[in-house]
Short mmCIF file of C-alpha atoms in Angstrom, two decimals:
data_model
loop_
_atom_site.label_atom_id
_atom_site.label_comp_id
_atom_site.label_asym_id
_atom_site.label_seq_id
_atom_site.Cartn_x
_atom_site.Cartn_y
_atom_site.Cartn_z
CA MET A 1 0.00 0.00 0.00
CA GLY A 2 2.76 2.48 0.96
CA HIS A 3 4.78 1.66 -2.17
CA GLY A 4 1.75 2.18 -4.41
CA ARG A 5 0.99 5.51 -2.81
CA THR A 6 4.61 6.64 -3.22
CA THR A 7 4.57 5.63 -6.89
CA LEU A 8 1.33 7.52 -7.43
CA ARG A 9 2.70 10.57 -5.65
CA THR A 10 5.92 10.50 -7.71
CA SER A 11 3.97 10.22 -10.95
CA ALA A 12 1.64 13.00 -9.92
CA VAL A 13 4.48 15.35 -9.03
CA GLY A 14 5.85 14.90 -12.54
CA VAL A 15 2.54 15.74 -14.16
CA VAL A 16 1.79 18.74 -11.96
CA SER A 17 5.34 20.05 -12.19
CA ALA A 18 5.38 19.71 -15.97
CA ALA A 19 2.08 21.56 -16.25
CA LEU A 20 3.20 24.40 -13.99
CA ILE A 21 6.61 24.72 -15.62
CA ALA A 22 5.04 24.65 -19.07
CA GLY A 23 2.62 27.37 -18.00
CA THR A 24 5.49 29.39 -16.59
CA VAL A 25 7.43 29.19 -19.85
CA VAL A 26 4.37 30.24 -21.85
CA GLY A 27 3.53 33.03 -19.45
CA LEU A 28 7.06 34.42 -19.40
CA ALA A 29 7.94 33.76 -23.03
CA PRO A 30 7.91 37.43 -24.13
CA ALA A 31 10.29 38.35 -21.30
CA ALA A 32 13.89 37.39 -20.78
CA GLN A 33 13.48 34.07 -19.04
CA ALA A 34 17.09 33.96 -17.92
CA ALA A 35 16.80 37.27 -16.07
CA SER A 36 16.59 35.56 -12.69
CA SER A 37 18.32 32.40 -11.44
CA VAL A 38 16.58 29.37 -9.94
CA ARG A 39 18.18 26.73 -7.76
CA PHE A 40 16.62 23.79 -5.94
CA VAL A 41 17.74 23.28 -2.36
CA ASP A 42 17.09 21.21 0.77
CA ILE A 43 16.31 23.11 3.97
CA THR A 44 16.35 21.58 7.44
CA GLY A 45 13.09 22.43 9.13
CA ASP A 46 11.87 21.93 12.67
CA GLY A 47 13.11 18.73 14.30
CA GLY A 48 15.49 18.00 11.42
CA THR A 49 12.72 17.49 8.82
CA VAL A 50 14.01 18.09 5.30
CA LEU A 51 11.96 20.56 3.25
CA LYS A 52 12.33 20.69 -0.53
CA ALA A 53 12.58 24.26 -1.77
CA ASN A 54 13.68 26.50 -4.59
CA VAL A 55 15.29 29.92 -4.50
CA VAL A 56 14.91 32.55 -7.18
CA THR A 57 17.29 35.52 -7.02
CA PRO A 58 17.39 38.70 -9.12
CA ALA A 59 19.64 38.84 -12.14
CA GLY A 60 23.13 40.00 -11.30
CA ALA A 61 22.81 39.34 -7.59
CA ASP A 62 26.44 39.07 -6.50
CA GLY A 63 26.21 39.60 -2.75
CA SER A 64 27.18 43.26 -2.96
CA HIS A 65 23.77 44.34 -1.67
CA SER A 66 20.65 42.73 -0.21
CA TYR A 67 17.09 42.37 -1.46
CA PRO A 68 13.71 42.03 0.27
CA LEU A 69 12.79 38.40 0.91
CA ILE A 70 9.46 36.76 0.08
CA VAL A 71 8.74 33.24 1.37
CA LEU A 72 6.00 31.18 -0.32
CA PRO A 73 4.78 27.95 1.39
CA THR A 74 2.98 25.64 -1.02
CA SER A 75 -0.75 24.99 -1.22
CA TRP A 76 -2.29 21.76 0.08
CA GLY A 77 -1.25 18.98 -2.28
CA LEU A 78 0.82 21.05 -4.74
CA PRO A 79 4.60 20.71 -5.34
CA GLN A 80 7.26 23.39 -4.84
CA VAL A 81 7.15 24.56 -8.46
CA GLU A 82 3.63 25.87 -7.83
CA TYR A 83 4.78 29.49 -7.55
CA LEU A 84 7.63 29.42 -10.06
CA ALA A 85 6.02 31.87 -12.50
CA GLN A 86 5.23 34.40 -9.79
CA ALA A 87 8.58 33.82 -8.08
CA GLN A 88 10.40 34.71 -11.28
CA LYS A 89 8.29 37.84 -11.73
CA LEU A 90 8.99 38.93 -8.17
CA ALA A 91 12.70 38.18 -8.53
CA ASP A 92 12.82 40.19 -11.76
CA SER A 93 11.36 43.13 -9.81
CA GLY A 94 14.03 42.89 -7.12
CA TYR A 95 13.13 40.24 -4.55
CA VAL A 96 14.80 37.10 -3.29
CA VAL A 97 12.00 34.52 -3.43
CA LEU A 98 12.04 31.19 -1.61
CA THR A 99 9.24 28.69 -2.17
CA TYR A 100 9.13 25.47 -0.22
CA ASN A 101 7.08 22.32 -0.01
CA VAL A 102 5.45 22.19 3.40
CA ARG A 103 6.16 19.16 5.56
CA GLY A 104 4.24 15.98 4.84
CA PHE A 105 3.66 16.67 1.14
CA TRP A 106 5.44 15.44 -1.98
CA GLN A 107 9.18 15.05 -1.47
CA SER A 108 9.46 17.02 1.78
CA GLY A 109 9.85 14.95 4.94
CA GLY A 110 7.60 14.65 7.94
CA GLU A 111 3.84 14.25 8.18
CA ILE A 112 0.95 16.62 7.46
CA GLU A 113 0.42 18.77 10.54
CA VAL A 114 -2.28 21.10 9.11
CA ALA A 115 -0.51 24.35 9.98
CA GLY A 116 0.33 23.06 13.43
CA PRO A 117 3.30 24.19 15.57
CA PRO A 118 5.88 22.25 13.46
CA ASP A 119 4.69 24.08 10.31
CA ILE A 120 5.00 27.45 12.03
CA ALA A 121 8.47 26.55 13.28
CA ASP A 122 9.38 25.43 9.74
CA ALA A 123 8.53 28.88 8.38
CA SER A 124 10.98 30.50 10.77
CA LYS A 125 13.65 27.91 9.91
CA VAL A 126 13.16 28.68 6.22
CA ILE A 127 13.65 32.39 6.91
CA ASP A 128 16.80 31.59 8.94
CA TRP A 129 18.17 29.58 6.02
CA ALA A 130 17.40 32.32 3.50
CA LEU A 131 19.13 34.97 5.60
CA ALA A 132 22.20 32.75 5.90
CA ASN A 133 22.38 31.56 2.29
CA THR A 134 20.93 34.30 0.04
CA PRO A 135 21.32 38.08 -0.29
CA ALA A 136 18.07 38.55 1.65
CA ASP A 137 17.53 41.69 3.74
CA PRO A 138 16.53 40.74 7.34
CA ARG A 139 14.67 44.04 7.72
CA HIS A 140 12.30 43.44 4.82
CA ILE A 141 10.66 39.99 4.90
CA GLY A 142 7.27 39.00 3.52
CA MET A 143 5.27 35.78 3.26
CA ALA A 144 2.51 34.83 0.87
CA GLY A 145 0.66 31.78 -0.32
CA VAL A 146 -2.50 30.32 -1.75
CA SER A 147 -4.83 28.20 0.42
CA TYR A 148 -2.65 26.18 2.82
CA GLY A 149 0.22 28.55 2.13
CA ALA A 150 -2.02 31.49 3.06
CA GLY A 151 -2.99 29.97 6.39
CA ILE A 152 0.62 29.15 7.27
CA SER A 153 1.73 32.67 6.26
CA LEU A 154 -0.79 34.34 8.60
CA LEU A 155 0.11 32.03 11.47
CA ALA A 156 3.84 32.46 10.91
CA ALA A 157 3.48 36.26 10.90
CA ALA A 158 1.74 36.08 14.29
CA HIS A 159 4.67 34.07 15.70
CA ASP A 160 7.68 35.64 13.93
CA LYS A 161 8.16 39.41 14.27
CA ARG A 162 10.59 39.45 11.35
CA ILE A 163 7.71 39.07 8.88
CA LYS A 164 6.66 42.59 7.94
CA ALA A 165 4.03 41.91 5.25
CA VAL A 166 1.72 39.03 4.32
CA ALA A 167 -0.49 38.24 1.33
CA ALA A 168 -2.93 35.47 2.31
CA LEU A 169 -4.79 34.29 -0.80
CA SER A 170 -7.82 31.96 -0.52
CA GLY A 171 -6.87 30.98 3.00
CA TRP A 172 -8.60 30.72 6.34
CA ALA A 173 -8.59 32.73 9.54
CA ASP A 174 -10.76 30.35 11.58
CA LEU A 175 -10.34 26.72 10.55
CA ILE A 176 -13.33 25.42 12.53
CA ASP A 177 -15.65 28.15 11.26
CA SER A 178 -14.56 27.23 7.74
CA ILE A 179 -15.24 23.48 7.67
CA TYR A 180 -17.57 23.14 10.69
CA SER A 181 -19.67 26.30 10.48
CA GLY A 182 -23.06 26.17 12.14
CA ARG A 183 -21.77 23.08 13.98
CA THR A 184 -22.15 21.22 10.67
CA GLN A 185 -19.49 19.17 8.88
CA HIS A 186 -18.73 20.46 5.38
CA VAL A 187 -18.28 16.90 4.17
CA GLN A 188 -17.43 17.52 0.49
CA ALA A 189 -14.76 20.06 1.48
CA GLY A 190 -13.34 17.73 4.12
CA ALA A 191 -13.30 14.75 1.78
CA LEU A 192 -11.53 16.78 -0.91
CA LEU A 193 -8.78 17.81 1.51
CA ASP A 194 -8.53 14.30 2.90
CA GLY A 195 -8.27 12.73 -0.56
CA ALA A 196 -5.66 15.20 -1.77
CA GLY A 197 -3.63 14.71 1.39
CA THR A 198 -3.75 10.93 1.04
CA ILE A 199 -2.56 11.02 -2.58
CA THR A 200 0.11 13.70 -2.35
CA GLY A 201 1.28 13.43 1.25
CA ARG A 202 1.48 11.54 4.51
CA GLU A 203 -1.25 12.25 7.06
CA SER A 204 -0.19 12.22 10.71
CA PRO A 205 -2.05 9.85 13.07
CA GLU A 206 -3.55 12.91 14.75
CA LEU A 207 -4.94 14.19 11.45
CA ARG A 208 -6.31 10.75 10.54
CA GLU A 209 -8.14 10.64 13.87
CA ILE A 210 -9.53 14.15 13.32
CA PHE A 211 -10.90 13.19 9.89
CA ASP A 212 -12.39 9.93 11.22
CA ASN A 213 -14.16 11.70 14.08
CA PHE A 214 -15.28 14.44 11.69
CA TYR A 215 -16.96 11.97 9.33
CA ALA A 216 -18.44 9.94 12.19
CA SER A 217 -19.94 12.99 13.91
CA ASN A 218 -18.31 11.84 17.13
CA LEU A 219 -19.65 14.37 19.62
CA THR A 220 -17.49 12.97 22.41
CA LYS A 221 -14.50 14.28 20.44
CA GLU A 222 -16.12 17.55 19.29
CA GLN A 223 -14.37 19.84 21.78
CA GLU A 224 -11.06 18.13 21.05
CA MET A 225 -11.54 18.83 17.35
CA ILE A 226 -12.46 22.45 18.05
CA ASP A 227 -9.36 22.93 20.22
CA TRP A 228 -7.22 21.33 17.49
CA GLY A 229 -8.65 23.76 14.94
CA ARG A 230 -8.31 26.84 17.13
CA LYS A 231 -4.59 26.15 17.53
CA ARG A 232 -4.35 26.29 13.73
CA SER A 233 -6.37 29.49 13.24
CA ALA A 234 -4.89 32.97 12.84
CA ALA A 235 -7.97 34.36 14.58
CA THR A 236 -6.67 32.81 17.81
CA TYR A 237 -3.50 34.89 17.54
CA VAL A 238 -4.95 38.19 16.25
CA ASP A 239 -3.56 40.10 19.25
CA GLN A 240 -0.05 38.83 18.48
CA LEU A 241 -0.42 39.80 14.83
CA ASN A 242 -1.59 43.28 15.86
CA ARG A 243 1.35 43.69 18.22
CA ASN A 244 3.76 42.70 15.47
CA GLY A 245 2.28 45.34 13.15
CA THR A 246 2.44 43.09 10.09
CA ALA A 247 0.79 44.56 6.98
CA VAL A 248 -1.90 42.04 5.97
CA LEU A 249 -3.50 41.58 2.54
CA MET A 250 -6.25 38.96 2.37
CA ALA A 251 -8.05 37.87 -0.80
CA ASN A 252 -10.79 35.30 -1.23
CA ALA A 253 -13.62 34.24 -3.56
CA TRP A 254 -17.32 34.57 -2.79
CA GLY A 255 -18.02 30.96 -3.64
CA ASP A 256 -15.09 29.39 -1.80
CA THR A 257 -16.43 25.98 -0.76
CA ILE A 258 -13.34 25.14 1.33
CA PHE A 259 -12.85 28.39 3.25
CA PRO A 260 -16.02 30.55 3.00
CA ALA A 261 -15.55 34.32 2.89
CA ASN A 262 -17.10 35.03 6.32
CA SER A 263 -14.00 33.89 8.19
CA TYR A 264 -11.77 36.43 6.46
CA ALA A 265 -14.31 39.24 6.81
CA ASP A 266 -14.67 38.71 10.57
CA PHE A 267 -10.92 38.46 11.04
CA TYR A 268 -10.30 41.58 8.95
CA GLU A 269 -12.41 43.67 11.32
CA LYS A 270 -10.27 42.57 14.28
CA LEU A 271 -6.99 43.67 12.70
CA ASN A 272 -5.60 47.11 13.57
CA VAL A 273 -2.54 46.86 11.31
CA PRO A 274 -2.21 48.10 7.72
CA LYS A 275 -4.72 45.84 5.98
CA ARG A 276 -6.61 45.19 2.76
CA LEU A 277 -9.45 42.78 1.95
CA GLU A 278 -10.31 41.71 -1.61
CA MET A 279 -13.30 39.56 -2.59
CA ARG A 280 -14.02 38.27 -6.09
CA PRO A 281 -16.21 35.70 -7.90
CA GLY A 282 -14.99 32.11 -7.96
CA ASP A 283 -14.31 29.10 -5.77
CA HIS A 284 -11.32 28.02 -3.75
CA ALA A 285 -8.10 29.40 -5.29
CA THR A 286 -9.70 29.86 -8.73
CA ALA A 287 -9.22 33.65 -8.66
CA GLU A 288 -5.43 33.18 -8.34
CA LEU A 289 -5.10 30.25 -10.72
CA THR A 290 -4.17 32.01 -13.96
CA GLY A 291 -1.40 33.87 -12.15
CA LEU A 292 0.26 30.57 -11.26
CA PHE A 293 0.79 30.06 -14.99
CA GLY A 294 2.31 33.50 -15.43
CA LEU A 295 -0.80 35.06 -16.98
CA PRO A 296 -2.17 38.50 -16.05
CA ASN A 297 -4.05 38.24 -12.78
CA ASP A 298 -5.55 40.90 -10.49
CA VAL A 299 -4.81 39.01 -7.27
CA TRP A 300 -1.11 38.59 -8.00
CA THR A 301 -0.83 42.15 -9.34
CA ASP A 302 -2.15 43.52 -6.05
CA THR A 303 0.09 41.11 -4.12
CA GLY A 304 3.10 42.58 -5.92
CA ARG A 305 1.91 46.13 -5.21
CA TRP A 306 1.39 45.25 -1.53
CA PHE A 307 4.94 43.97 -1.15
CA ASP A 308 6.39 46.82 -3.19
CA HIS A 309 4.86 49.32 -0.78
CA TYR A 310 5.39 47.56 2.56
CA LEU A 311 8.76 45.92 1.86
CA LYS A 312 10.34 48.36 -0.61
CA GLY A 313 8.61 51.57 0.43
CA ALA A 314 7.26 52.24 -3.07
CA ASP A 315 4.74 55.07 -3.24
CA ASN A 316 2.32 53.18 -5.50
CA GLY A 317 -0.90 54.38 -3.87
CA ILE A 318 -2.13 51.02 -2.56
CA ASP A 319 -2.19 52.42 0.99
CA ARG A 320 -4.45 55.29 -0.11
CA GLU A 321 -7.05 53.16 -1.88
CA GLN A 322 -10.23 52.04 -0.17
CA PRO A 323 -8.97 49.01 1.79
CA VAL A 324 -11.99 46.77 1.11
CA GLN A 325 -12.29 45.92 -2.60
CA LEU A 326 -15.23 43.82 -3.82
CA LYS A 327 -16.23 42.53 -7.23
CA SER A 328 -19.81 41.39 -7.74
CA ARG A 329 -20.58 37.90 -9.04
CA SER A 330 -23.03 39.46 -11.48
CA ALA A 331 -21.10 42.08 -13.43
CA GLY A 332 -19.08 45.25 -13.22
CA GLY A 333 -15.75 46.31 -11.80
CA TYR A 334 -14.41 46.72 -8.31
CA GLU A 335 -16.20 48.61 -5.54
CA GLY A 336 -14.25 50.21 -2.73
CA TYR A 337 -15.33 50.53 0.91
CA PRO A 338 -13.59 52.03 3.95
CA ASP A 339 -14.22 48.90 6.06
CA TRP A 340 -16.23 45.68 6.08
CA LYS A 341 -19.00 47.15 8.23
CA SER A 342 -19.76 49.66 5.50
CA VAL A 343 -20.38 46.85 3.00
CA GLY A 344 -23.58 45.74 4.74
CA ALA A 345 -24.55 49.00 6.41
CA THR A 346 -27.92 49.21 4.61
CA ARG A 347 -30.27 46.25 5.02
CA THR A 348 -33.68 45.10 3.84
CA LYS A 349 -35.80 42.52 5.65
CA LEU A 350 -37.79 39.64 4.23
CA ALA A 351 -40.47 38.68 6.78
CA LEU A 352 -40.90 34.96 7.45
CA ALA A 353 -44.54 35.10 8.50
CA GLY A 354 -46.81 32.32 9.67
CA SER A 355 -46.06 28.83 10.89
CA THR A 356 -44.55 26.21 8.57
CA THR A 357 -43.72 22.57 9.25
CA ILE A 358 -41.40 20.45 7.10
CA HIS A 359 -40.33 16.81 7.25
CA ALA A 360 -36.65 15.91 7.40
CA ASN A 361 -34.40 13.35 5.67
CA ILE A 362 -35.38 14.14 2.05
CA ASP A 363 -33.50 16.48 -0.30
CA SER A 364 -36.08 18.99 -1.54
CA GLY A 365 -34.08 19.95 -4.63
CA ALA A 366 -32.68 23.13 -3.10
CA ASP A 367 -28.92 22.55 -2.92
CA GLY A 368 -25.71 24.50 -2.53
CA GLY A 369 -24.22 22.74 -5.57
CA ILE A 370 -21.04 20.70 -5.91
CA VAL A 371 -17.74 21.64 -4.33
CA PHE A 372 -15.61 23.60 -6.84
CA LEU A 373 -17.75 22.89 -9.91
CA SER A 374 -20.77 25.05 -9.08
CA SER A 375 -18.86 28.18 -8.08
CA ILE A 376 -16.52 27.87 -11.05
CA LEU A 377 -19.55 27.81 -13.36
CA ASP A 378 -20.81 30.89 -11.56
CA GLN A 379 -17.40 32.56 -11.97
CA VAL A 380 -16.97 31.93 -15.69
CA ALA A 381 -20.59 31.86 -16.92
CA GLN A 382 -22.70 33.37 -14.09
CA LEU A 383 -24.51 30.04 -13.72
CA PRO A 384 -24.98 29.34 -10.00
CA PRO A 385 -27.08 26.38 -8.78
CA VAL A 386 -30.71 26.75 -9.85
CA ALA A 387 -34.01 25.50 -8.40
CA SER A 388 -37.61 25.90 -9.53
CA ILE A 389 -39.05 27.62 -6.48
CA PRO A 390 -42.75 26.91 -7.26
CA LEU A 391 -41.99 23.20 -7.74
CA LEU A 392 -40.08 22.70 -4.49
CA PRO A 393 -42.13 20.20 -2.44
CA ARG A 394 -43.49 22.06 0.58
CA ARG A 395 -43.50 18.84 2.59
CA TRP A 396 -39.67 18.98 2.67
CA ALA A 397 -38.94 22.67 2.04
CA ALA A 398 -40.17 25.85 3.74
CA VAL A 399 -40.40 28.75 1.29
CA TRP A 400 -40.90 32.49 1.79
CA GLN A 401 -40.73 35.08 -1.00
CA SER A 402 -40.52 38.86 -1.17
CA GLU A 403 -42.60 41.03 -3.46
CA ARG A 404 -41.08 41.81 -6.85
CA TYR A 405 -38.50 44.56 -6.57
CA GLY A 406 -39.05 47.67 -8.66
CA THR A 407 -35.31 48.37 -8.82
CA ALA A 408 -32.21 46.18 -8.83
CA GLN A 409 -31.07 45.00 -5.40
CA GLN A 410 -27.29 44.82 -5.03
CA VAL A 411 -26.76 42.27 -2.27
CA ARG A 412 -23.43 42.96 -0.54
CA GLY A 413 -22.13 41.27 2.58
CA THR A 414 -23.65 38.80 5.03
CA ALA A 415 -27.37 37.99 5.14
CA THR A 416 -28.70 36.84 8.52
CA LEU A 417 -31.56 34.48 9.32
CA HIS A 418 -33.54 34.83 12.55
CA THR A 419 -36.38 32.43 13.29
CA THR A 420 -38.04 30.37 16.01
CA LEU A 421 -37.65 26.63 15.53
CA THR A 422 -39.52 23.80 17.22
CA PRO A 423 -38.06 20.34 16.44
CA THR A 424 -39.57 16.95 17.20
CA LYS A 425 -36.17 15.42 17.93
CA GLU A 426 -33.27 16.51 20.14
CA SER A 427 -30.81 16.81 17.22
CA GLY A 428 -31.15 18.07 13.68
CA THR A 429 -29.80 20.07 10.77
CA LEU A 430 -31.31 22.73 8.54
CA ILE A 431 -29.86 24.44 5.50
CA ALA A 432 -30.97 27.96 4.57
CA TYR A 433 -30.77 29.18 0.97
CA LEU A 434 -31.32 32.66 -0.43
CA TYR A 435 -32.45 32.68 -4.07
CA ASP A 436 -32.86 35.31 -6.79
CA VAL A 437 -36.21 34.33 -8.36
CA GLY A 438 -37.02 35.41 -11.91
CA PRO A 439 -40.47 35.85 -13.54
CA LEU A 440 -40.72 32.13 -14.46
CA GLY A 441 -40.01 31.00 -10.90
CA PHE A 442 -36.46 29.76 -11.44
CA GLY A 443 -34.22 30.70 -8.55
CA LYS A 444 -30.49 31.33 -8.82
CA LEU A 445 -28.61 30.65 -5.62
CA VAL A 446 -27.38 33.82 -3.95
CA THR A 447 -26.00 32.22 -0.78
CA ASN A 448 -26.60 29.46 1.75
CA ALA A 449 -25.42 28.11 5.12
CA PRO A 450 -26.06 25.08 7.37
CA TYR A 451 -27.09 24.97 11.02
CA THR A 452 -27.01 21.96 13.39
CA TRP A 453 -28.18 21.51 16.98
CA HIS A 454 -27.84 18.78 19.58
CA GLY A 455 -29.37 18.21 23.00
CA ARG A 456 -32.57 20.21 22.49
CA THR A 457 -35.83 19.25 24.18
CA PRO A 458 -38.28 17.90 21.55
CA GLY A 459 -41.31 20.16 21.21
CA GLU A 460 -39.63 23.12 22.89
CA PRO A 461 -39.01 26.17 20.63
CA PHE A 462 -35.67 27.96 20.46
CA ASP A 463 -34.17 30.85 18.52
CA VAL A 464 -32.01 30.26 15.46
CA ASN A 465 -29.62 33.02 14.40
CA LEU A 466 -27.58 32.08 11.34
CA ASP A 467 -25.17 34.09 9.21
CA LEU A 468 -25.32 32.97 5.59
CA PHE A 469 -22.09 32.95 3.59
CA SER A 470 -21.03 36.45 2.55
CA THR A 471 -21.53 37.36 -1.08
CA ALA A 472 -21.96 40.11 -3.68
CA TYR A 473 -24.81 39.49 -6.11
CA ASP A 474 -27.12 41.77 -8.15
CA VAL A 475 -30.83 40.90 -8.16
CA PRO A 476 -32.41 42.39 -11.31
CA ALA A 477 -35.47 44.67 -11.16
CA GLY A 478 -38.67 42.64 -11.41
CA HIS A 479 -37.18 39.66 -9.53
CA ARG A 480 -37.86 38.46 -5.99
CA LEU A 481 -35.75 37.15 -3.17
CA ALA A 482 -36.77 33.81 -1.69
CA LEU A 483 -35.63 32.08 1.46
CA VAL A 484 -35.81 28.28 1.30
CA VAL A 485 -35.07 25.99 4.25
CA ASP A 486 -34.69 22.22 3.99
CA THR A 487 -32.78 19.49 5.84
CA VAL A 488 -30.50 17.71 3.33
CA ASP A 489 -27.67 18.99 1.16
CA PRO A 490 -24.81 16.91 -0.35
CA LEU A 491 -22.30 19.56 0.75
CA TYR A 492 -22.95 18.84 4.43
CA ILE A 493 -23.45 16.01 6.92
CA GLU A 494 -27.00 16.21 8.31
CA HIS A 495 -28.10 15.11 11.78
CA ASN A 496 -31.85 14.63 11.42
CA PRO A 497 -33.16 11.41 13.01
CA SER A 498 -35.64 9.39 10.97
CA GLY A 499 -39.12 10.89 11.06
CA ALA A 500 -37.98 14.29 12.37
CA GLN A 501 -40.11 17.36 11.68
CA LEU A 502 -39.21 21.04 12.00
CA THR A 503 -41.71 23.82 12.63
CA PHE A 504 -40.78 27.44 11.92
CA SER A 505 -42.89 30.13 13.56
CA SER A 506 -42.91 33.89 13.87
CA PRO A 507 -44.16 34.97 17.31
CA PRO A 508 -45.66 38.50 17.44
CA ASP A 509 -43.09 39.57 20.05
CA ASP A 510 -40.17 38.02 18.15
CA PRO A 511 -40.93 37.94 14.41
CA SER A 512 -38.84 35.81 12.06
CA TYR A 513 -36.97 37.40 9.17
CA VAL A 514 -33.99 37.36 6.84
CA SER A 515 -31.94 40.54 6.97
CA VAL A 516 -30.26 41.11 3.61
CA PRO A 517 -27.43 43.66 3.18
CA VAL A 518 -27.87 45.82 0.08
CA ARG A 519 -25.72 48.50 -1.47
CA GLU A 520 -27.16 52.00 -1.52
CA GLN A 521 -28.11 53.02 -5.06
#
């Protein structure tokens, strides 16, 4: 079994490396490819673990003067050549760039620690090596990465004061809130990470146990899993990051099915350092993807500008722009805001009147889509998951709709559901969906989120307050908004016992509603 996995991993690294290198050559073909030098090295990480890395230095670097250093840890499951195109571009603009394969993946040693203490210690060891073996300037050090590399970069910056600037692209700030939001397992996201880790790396026994308990919904291990995740979340160390004064750029996609946008938005508000938040259409890491092949890319352009200003002192204006930059999933360019609170400052409410009972355990047809595929279709063709709202079976789906809007509604930010729920069983799961409903009744998914409870008294009502995943979506004039609630979605593990029923009510003294953030026209 181990030999077969190693063979598969070795074959895969060849394919992925060839694709990335080929893309790099194509992307950099018009430029002088020999402008910067690349060398592959071994670096001794924490506990003697060998990390495979490559170093790209500016042309003509002869040791007579130093250059700002940028360290790039790899994404989950990708080899060290992942960033080669961007590393060469950065080196050509005057940086020493070191990219390394994080422990447990590909040819690096060790086991997958999921941004645990050994990974954070590795980042500092890599910086030590670069300062000792390259013309890197110890006063000007930055870290960046996509996905796993983004999470490690944020955590490393909280623990290593030498890191002066970070670009965290498609990463997480709160790991538990990302894959266990609403106390619900995001099973497709977890399985994707698990599968990629099994093929391209070596999972630690601790990680294997976490995944097994995650899939099994083992509540006796729930707090242990939460504690494990908190240790690996930059949100836990926000005070340290603020004390260090690190300049933080964070970018994510609205449809990220691995690390939803809410986690970054909440974390952004807690930072009091130089900061910038960018949100775009797409799914996990799809907004940055073309840049990995050396093609023009907004995310990587702004990453370069961020480092130029905070590591080189370039007066390029990025510090004077509105720090929150959003691009709608529907159309148009970027919108600037002074902070995240301003994004959803204006709100409209959809009343959830009456009393509605639904039966559990059956998928009504309202779904959040398929991990990666659905949000990529939305990104490239504006085709989010669709449901026929009039045809949704009311036995398994509760439906409320607004009146038709006379003007376009530009949804921006985080919609919030408030309702009173009375279950017939002590445990259960609901999934809330917000749809844009056209004249023919077809609803395009605007956003969704799951919610799970345990230990409730059957027949006793309780309040549900649920933040849906943040988004930016334009509802055309003449359309409606609809809230749909059901109990089954392939994206999530559901906890509804057989025969469970859920009743949603709207007491006069505590009416139910969905509060939707809209941009002022």
